Short mmCIF file of C-alpha atoms and ligand atoms in Angstrom, two decimals:
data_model
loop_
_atom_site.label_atom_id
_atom_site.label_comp_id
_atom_site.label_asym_id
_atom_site.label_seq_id
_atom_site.Cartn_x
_atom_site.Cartn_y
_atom_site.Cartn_z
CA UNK A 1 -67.17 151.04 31.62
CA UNK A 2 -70.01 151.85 29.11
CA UNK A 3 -72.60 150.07 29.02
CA UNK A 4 -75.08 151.97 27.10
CA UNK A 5 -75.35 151.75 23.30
CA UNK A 6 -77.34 154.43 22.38
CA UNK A 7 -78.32 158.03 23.50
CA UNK A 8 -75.47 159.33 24.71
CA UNK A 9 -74.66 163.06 24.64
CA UNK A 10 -71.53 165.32 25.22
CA UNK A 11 -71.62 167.76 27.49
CA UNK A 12 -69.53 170.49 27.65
CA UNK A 13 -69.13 173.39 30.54
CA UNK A 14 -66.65 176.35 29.31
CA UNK A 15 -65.36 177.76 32.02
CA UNK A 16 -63.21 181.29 32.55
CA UNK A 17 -60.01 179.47 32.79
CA UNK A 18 -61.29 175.48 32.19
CA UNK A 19 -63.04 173.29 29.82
CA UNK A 20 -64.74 170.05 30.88
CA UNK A 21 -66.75 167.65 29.24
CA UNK A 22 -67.98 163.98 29.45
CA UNK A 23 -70.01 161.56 27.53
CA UNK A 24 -73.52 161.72 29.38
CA UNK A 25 -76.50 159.09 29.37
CA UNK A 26 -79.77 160.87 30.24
CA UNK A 27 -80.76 158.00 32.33
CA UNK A 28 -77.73 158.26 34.46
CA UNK A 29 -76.00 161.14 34.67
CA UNK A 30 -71.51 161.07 33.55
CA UNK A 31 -70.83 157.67 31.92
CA UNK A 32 -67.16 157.15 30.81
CA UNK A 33 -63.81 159.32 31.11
CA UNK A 34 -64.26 163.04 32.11
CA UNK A 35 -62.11 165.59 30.26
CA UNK A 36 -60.71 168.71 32.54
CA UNK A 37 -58.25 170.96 30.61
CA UNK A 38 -57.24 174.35 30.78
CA UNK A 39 -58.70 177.06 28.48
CA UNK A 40 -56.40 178.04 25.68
CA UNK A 41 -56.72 179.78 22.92
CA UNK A 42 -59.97 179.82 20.55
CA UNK A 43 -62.93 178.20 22.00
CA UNK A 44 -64.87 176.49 18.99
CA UNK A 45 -61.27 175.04 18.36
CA UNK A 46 -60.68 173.70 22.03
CA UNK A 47 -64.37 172.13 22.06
CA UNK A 48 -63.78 170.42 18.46
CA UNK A 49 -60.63 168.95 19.95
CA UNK A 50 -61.83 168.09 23.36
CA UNK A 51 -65.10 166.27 21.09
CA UNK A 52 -62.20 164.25 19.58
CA UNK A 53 -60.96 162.74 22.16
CA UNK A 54 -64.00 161.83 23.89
CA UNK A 55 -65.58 160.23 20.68
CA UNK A 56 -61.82 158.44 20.18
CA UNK A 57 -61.72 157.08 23.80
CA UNK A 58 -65.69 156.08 23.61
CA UNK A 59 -65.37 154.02 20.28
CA UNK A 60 -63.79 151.22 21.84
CA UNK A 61 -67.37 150.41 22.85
CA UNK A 62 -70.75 150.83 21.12
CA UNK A 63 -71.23 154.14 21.34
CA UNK A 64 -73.52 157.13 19.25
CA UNK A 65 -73.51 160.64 20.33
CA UNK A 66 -77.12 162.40 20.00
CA UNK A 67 -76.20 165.73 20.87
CA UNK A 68 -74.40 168.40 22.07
CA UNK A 69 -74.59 170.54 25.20
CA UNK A 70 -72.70 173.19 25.78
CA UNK A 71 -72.51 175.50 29.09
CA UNK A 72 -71.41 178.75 29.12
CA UNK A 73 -71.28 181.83 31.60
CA UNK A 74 -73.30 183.83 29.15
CA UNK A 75 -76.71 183.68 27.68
CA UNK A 76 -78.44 183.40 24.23
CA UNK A 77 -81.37 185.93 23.39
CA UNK A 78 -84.52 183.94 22.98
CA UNK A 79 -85.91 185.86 20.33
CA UNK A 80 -82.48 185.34 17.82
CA UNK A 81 -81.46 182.16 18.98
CA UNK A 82 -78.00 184.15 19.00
CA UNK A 83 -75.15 184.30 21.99
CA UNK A 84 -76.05 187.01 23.44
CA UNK A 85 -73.25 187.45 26.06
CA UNK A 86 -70.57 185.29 26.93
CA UNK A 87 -68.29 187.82 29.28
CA UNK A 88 -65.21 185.01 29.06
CA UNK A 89 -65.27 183.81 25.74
CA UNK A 90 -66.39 187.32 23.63
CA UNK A 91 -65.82 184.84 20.40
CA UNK A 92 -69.26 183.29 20.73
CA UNK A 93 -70.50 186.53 20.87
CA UNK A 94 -73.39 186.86 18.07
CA UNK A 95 -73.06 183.52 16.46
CA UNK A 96 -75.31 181.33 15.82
CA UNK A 97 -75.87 178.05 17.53
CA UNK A 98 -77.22 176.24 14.73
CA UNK A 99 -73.74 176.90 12.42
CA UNK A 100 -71.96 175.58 14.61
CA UNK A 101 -70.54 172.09 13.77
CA UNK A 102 -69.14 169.01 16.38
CA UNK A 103 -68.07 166.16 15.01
CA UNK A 104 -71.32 164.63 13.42
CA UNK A 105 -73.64 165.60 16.04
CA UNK A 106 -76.55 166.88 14.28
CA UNK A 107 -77.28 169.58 17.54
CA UNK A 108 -74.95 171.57 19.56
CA UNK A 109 -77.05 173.35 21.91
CA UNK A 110 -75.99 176.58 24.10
CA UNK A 111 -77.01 176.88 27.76
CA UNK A 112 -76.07 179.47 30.37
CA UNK A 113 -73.56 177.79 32.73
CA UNK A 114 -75.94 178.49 36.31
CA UNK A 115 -79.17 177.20 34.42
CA UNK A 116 -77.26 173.93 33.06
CA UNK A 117 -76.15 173.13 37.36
CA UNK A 118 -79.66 173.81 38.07
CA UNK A 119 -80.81 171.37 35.51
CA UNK A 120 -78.46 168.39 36.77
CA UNK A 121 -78.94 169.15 40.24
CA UNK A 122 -82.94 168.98 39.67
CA UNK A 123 -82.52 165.95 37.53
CA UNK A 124 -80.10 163.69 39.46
CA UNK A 125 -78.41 165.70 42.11
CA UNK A 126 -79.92 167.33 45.52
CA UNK A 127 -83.01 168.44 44.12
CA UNK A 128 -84.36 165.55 42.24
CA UNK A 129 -88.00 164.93 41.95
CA UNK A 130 -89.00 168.75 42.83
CA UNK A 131 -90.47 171.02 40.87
CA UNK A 132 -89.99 174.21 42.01
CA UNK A 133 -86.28 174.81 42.36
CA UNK A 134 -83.78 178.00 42.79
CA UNK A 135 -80.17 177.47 42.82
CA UNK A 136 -77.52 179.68 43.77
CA UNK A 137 -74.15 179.06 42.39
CA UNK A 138 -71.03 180.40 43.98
CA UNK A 139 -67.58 181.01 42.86
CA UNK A 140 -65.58 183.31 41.58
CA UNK A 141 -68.91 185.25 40.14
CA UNK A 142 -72.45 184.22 41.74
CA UNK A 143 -75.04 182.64 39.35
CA UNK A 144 -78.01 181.19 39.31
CA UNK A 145 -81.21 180.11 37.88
CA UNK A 146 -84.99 179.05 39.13
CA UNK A 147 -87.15 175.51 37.93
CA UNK A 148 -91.05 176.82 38.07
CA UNK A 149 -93.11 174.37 37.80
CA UNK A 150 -90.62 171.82 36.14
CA UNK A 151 -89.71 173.94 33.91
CA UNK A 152 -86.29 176.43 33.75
CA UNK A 153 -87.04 180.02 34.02
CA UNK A 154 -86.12 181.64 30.90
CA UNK A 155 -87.25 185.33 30.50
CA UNK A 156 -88.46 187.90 28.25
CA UNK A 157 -84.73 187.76 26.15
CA UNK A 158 -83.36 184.77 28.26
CA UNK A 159 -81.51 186.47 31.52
CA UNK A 160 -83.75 185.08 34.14
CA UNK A 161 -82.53 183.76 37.01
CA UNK A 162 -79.75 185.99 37.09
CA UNK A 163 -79.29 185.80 41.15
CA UNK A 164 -75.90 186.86 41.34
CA UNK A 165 -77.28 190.40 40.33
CA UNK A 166 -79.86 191.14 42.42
CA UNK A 167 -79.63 194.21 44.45
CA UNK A 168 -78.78 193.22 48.39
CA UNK A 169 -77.22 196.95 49.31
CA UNK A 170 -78.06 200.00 47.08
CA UNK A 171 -75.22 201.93 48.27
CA UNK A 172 -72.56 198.85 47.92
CA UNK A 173 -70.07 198.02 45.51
CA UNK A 174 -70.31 198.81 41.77
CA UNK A 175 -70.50 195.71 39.70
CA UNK A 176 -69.00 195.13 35.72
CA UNK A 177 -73.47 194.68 35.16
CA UNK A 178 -74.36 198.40 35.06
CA UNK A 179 -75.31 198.12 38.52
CA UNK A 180 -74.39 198.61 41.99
CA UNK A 181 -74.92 196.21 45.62
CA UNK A 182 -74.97 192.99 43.72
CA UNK A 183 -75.42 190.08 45.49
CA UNK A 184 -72.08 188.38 43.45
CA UNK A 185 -69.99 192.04 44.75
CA UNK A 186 -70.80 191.22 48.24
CA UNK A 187 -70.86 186.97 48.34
CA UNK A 188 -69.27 185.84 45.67
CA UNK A 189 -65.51 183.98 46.54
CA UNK A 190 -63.95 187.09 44.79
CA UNK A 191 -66.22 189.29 47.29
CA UNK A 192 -65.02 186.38 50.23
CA UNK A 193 -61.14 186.87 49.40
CA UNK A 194 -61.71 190.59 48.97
CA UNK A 195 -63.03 191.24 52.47
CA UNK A 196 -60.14 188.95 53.77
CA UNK A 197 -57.53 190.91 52.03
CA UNK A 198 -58.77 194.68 53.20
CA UNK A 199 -59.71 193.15 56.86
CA UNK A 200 -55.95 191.49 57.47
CA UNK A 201 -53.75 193.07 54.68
CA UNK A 202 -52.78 189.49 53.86
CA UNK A 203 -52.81 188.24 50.61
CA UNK A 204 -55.03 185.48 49.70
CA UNK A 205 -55.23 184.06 46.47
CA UNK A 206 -58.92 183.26 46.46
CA UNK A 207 -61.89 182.08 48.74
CA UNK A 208 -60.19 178.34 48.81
CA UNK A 209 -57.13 179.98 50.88
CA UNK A 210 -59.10 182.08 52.98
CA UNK A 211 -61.27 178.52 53.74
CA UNK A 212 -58.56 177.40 54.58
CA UNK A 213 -57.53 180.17 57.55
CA UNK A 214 -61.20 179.89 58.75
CA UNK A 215 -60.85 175.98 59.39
CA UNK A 216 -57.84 176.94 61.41
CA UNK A 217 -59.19 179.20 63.67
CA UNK A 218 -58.32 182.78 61.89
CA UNK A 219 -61.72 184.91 63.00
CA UNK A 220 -61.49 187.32 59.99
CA UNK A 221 -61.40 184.12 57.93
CA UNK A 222 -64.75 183.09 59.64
CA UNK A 223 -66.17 186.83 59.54
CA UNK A 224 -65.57 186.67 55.73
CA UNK A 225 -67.68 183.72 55.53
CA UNK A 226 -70.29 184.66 58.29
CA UNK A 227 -70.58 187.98 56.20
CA UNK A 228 -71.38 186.57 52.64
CA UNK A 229 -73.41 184.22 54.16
CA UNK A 230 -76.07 186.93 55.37
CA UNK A 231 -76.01 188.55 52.25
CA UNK A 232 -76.62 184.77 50.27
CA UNK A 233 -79.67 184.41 53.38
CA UNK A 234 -80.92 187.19 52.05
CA UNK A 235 -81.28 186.73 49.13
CA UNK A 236 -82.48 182.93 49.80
CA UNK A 237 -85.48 184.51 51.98
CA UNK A 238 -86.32 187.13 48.79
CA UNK A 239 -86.38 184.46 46.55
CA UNK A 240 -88.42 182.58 48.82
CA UNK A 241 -90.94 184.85 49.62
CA UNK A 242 -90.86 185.70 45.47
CA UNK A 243 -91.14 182.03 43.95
CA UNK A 244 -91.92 179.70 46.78
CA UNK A 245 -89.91 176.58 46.08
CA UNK A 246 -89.48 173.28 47.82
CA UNK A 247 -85.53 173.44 47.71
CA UNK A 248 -83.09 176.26 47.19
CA UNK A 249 -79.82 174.18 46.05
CA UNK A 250 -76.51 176.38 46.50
CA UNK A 251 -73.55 175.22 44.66
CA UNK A 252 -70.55 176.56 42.99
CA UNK A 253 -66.71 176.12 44.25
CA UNK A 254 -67.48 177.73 47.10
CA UNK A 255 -69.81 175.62 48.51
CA UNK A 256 -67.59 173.78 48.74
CA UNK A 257 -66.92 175.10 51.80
CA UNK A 258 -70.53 174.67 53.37
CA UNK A 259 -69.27 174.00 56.48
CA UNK A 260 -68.41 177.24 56.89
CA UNK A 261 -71.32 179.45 56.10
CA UNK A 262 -74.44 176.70 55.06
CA UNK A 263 -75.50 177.44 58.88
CA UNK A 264 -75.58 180.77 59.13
CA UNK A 265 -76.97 181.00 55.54
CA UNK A 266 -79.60 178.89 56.86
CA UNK A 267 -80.56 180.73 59.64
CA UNK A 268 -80.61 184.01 58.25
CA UNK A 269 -82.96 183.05 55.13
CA UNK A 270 -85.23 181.24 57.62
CA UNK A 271 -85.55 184.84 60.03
CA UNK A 272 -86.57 186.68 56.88
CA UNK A 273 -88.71 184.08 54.88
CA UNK A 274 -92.54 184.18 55.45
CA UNK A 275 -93.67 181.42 57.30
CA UNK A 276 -95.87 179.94 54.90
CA UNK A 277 -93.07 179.86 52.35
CA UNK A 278 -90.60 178.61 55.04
CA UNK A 279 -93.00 175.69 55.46
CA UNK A 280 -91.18 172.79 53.69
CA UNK A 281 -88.39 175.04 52.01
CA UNK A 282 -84.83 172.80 52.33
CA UNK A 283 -81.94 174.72 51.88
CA UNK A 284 -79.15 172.08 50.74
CA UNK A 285 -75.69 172.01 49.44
CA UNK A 286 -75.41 170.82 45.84
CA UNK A 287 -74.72 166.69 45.13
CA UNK A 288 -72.39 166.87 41.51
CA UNK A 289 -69.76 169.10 41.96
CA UNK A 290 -67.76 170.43 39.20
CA UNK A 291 -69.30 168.13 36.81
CA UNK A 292 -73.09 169.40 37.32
CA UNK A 293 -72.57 171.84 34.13
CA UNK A 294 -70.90 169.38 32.20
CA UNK A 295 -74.03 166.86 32.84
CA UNK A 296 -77.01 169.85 32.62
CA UNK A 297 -75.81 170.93 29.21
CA UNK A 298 -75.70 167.53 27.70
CA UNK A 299 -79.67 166.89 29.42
CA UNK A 300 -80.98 169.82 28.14
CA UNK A 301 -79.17 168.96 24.60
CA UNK A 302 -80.89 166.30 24.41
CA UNK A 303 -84.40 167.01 25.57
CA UNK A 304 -86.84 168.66 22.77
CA UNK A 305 -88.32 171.46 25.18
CA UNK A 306 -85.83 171.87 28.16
ZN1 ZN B 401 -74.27 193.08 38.94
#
């Protein structure tokens, strides 16, 4: 039930193959019915729709929408304002925020998808109240994002953060970047199902499936998972040792499945971070789930500086 009647902002979080949005108060995270479709067909049409039906269900009560969020796998260039990439939805590619009309919310604001989860997780998920935060999002890619200070890590032209693309094995798999040894080619659930599949011959359909073999006992399951595990330590204990924060939140569908490799991820960052910036450091599964996009899009819509 709403209760608010005021300030309450859409979020949005476009997906490869989902769109999901809900009607967000800043104060308090979702508020109201959550909308979880499949992606079809153009995307500026599907949001417009999806805005519909939230603003149709909501005006039962007293209800005004501020603002706009919107996350995307993607990122805008800071020094256009333009969608700079967007490797799942190449129609957003170029335009320009600021044309781009919902309803009668005066803002629709674009945020990479990683950045947004960081953003709810730091606000009102595992890492609220720090202010130095990395999180590490897993799923079918890898992405991520860093809080310095308070305040999200943008960049130069806006791809900071981009964890799922930092180099973990020069000579390893080529990734669609440019570049080669990713961290997303080697622990990513694509990289979890694709050791799986060349290990046991057996077809898996993603990481979910091959989860699902490890909780039963299957040991390449668990090698799978031990294996991207080191490679996401790793990575924790460089980013460590590079911006020092108080909590590294990992996320994602995948981590989902934290049983499975949150210990050995654990122990592996710890061997490798410095002990000064392993004093402190918690290493914690993300608190919203598959709504964490949806509710850091619509809180950094409707803050002035994000
Ligand atoms: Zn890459």
């Amino acid at each position: 039930v709403l209760v608010d009647n005021g300030d309450l902002t859409i979020g949005f979080d476009v997906g490869g193959t989902s769109v999901r949005a809900a009607l967000v108060a800043p104060q308090r995270g979702t508020v109201g019915p959550v909308i979880d479709d499949v992606r079809e067909g153009d995307v500026l049409e599907q949001l417009a729709a999806t805005y519909t039906r939230l603003t149709d269900a909501a005006a039962l009560r007293p209800v005004q929408v501020l603002a706009a969020g919107v996350a995307i796998p993607g990122s805008l260039d800071r020094r256009t304002g333009l969608i700079a990439s967007a490797p799942t939805s190449l129609e957003l590619v170029g335009l320009d925020p600021g044309t781009i009309r919902l309803g009668t919310v005066g803002t629709v604001r674009f945020v990479n998808d990683a950045n947004a989860a960081l953003h709810a997780e730091q606000e009102h998920g595992a890492a609220r109240g720090a202010r130095d935060v990395v999180g590490i999002f897993v799923g079918t890619g890898v992405g991520g994002g860093a809080v310095v200070g308070g305040r999200l890590l943008i960049g130069s032209v806006g791809v900071a953060g981009e964890i799922g693309h930092m180099v973990i094995a020069p000579d390893g798999p080529c990734c669609p970047c440019g570049g080669q040894g990713c961290l997303e080619q080697l622990a990513s659930g694509t990289a979890i199902a694709r050791r799986y599949r060349q290990r046991t011959g057996r077809d898996v359909d993603g990481a979910r499936d091959v989860a699902l073999a490890a909780r039963a006992g299957d040991s390449c399951a668990i090698e799978a998972f031990h294996r991207a595990a080191r490679y996401l330590g790793v990575a924790v204990a460089t980013l460590a040792n590079l911006m020092n924060p108080e909590v590294v939140v990992v996320g994602g569908g995948v981590a989902a499945a934290w049983d499975l490799f949150g210990e050995d991820l654990t122990r592996t960052a710890m061997h490798h971070t410095m002990p000064l910036a392993a004093r402190g450091l918690r290493i914690v599964p993300a608190a919203l789930g598959r709504l964490s996009g949806v509710i850091g899009a619509a809180l950094l819509a409707s803050s002035p500086s994000g």
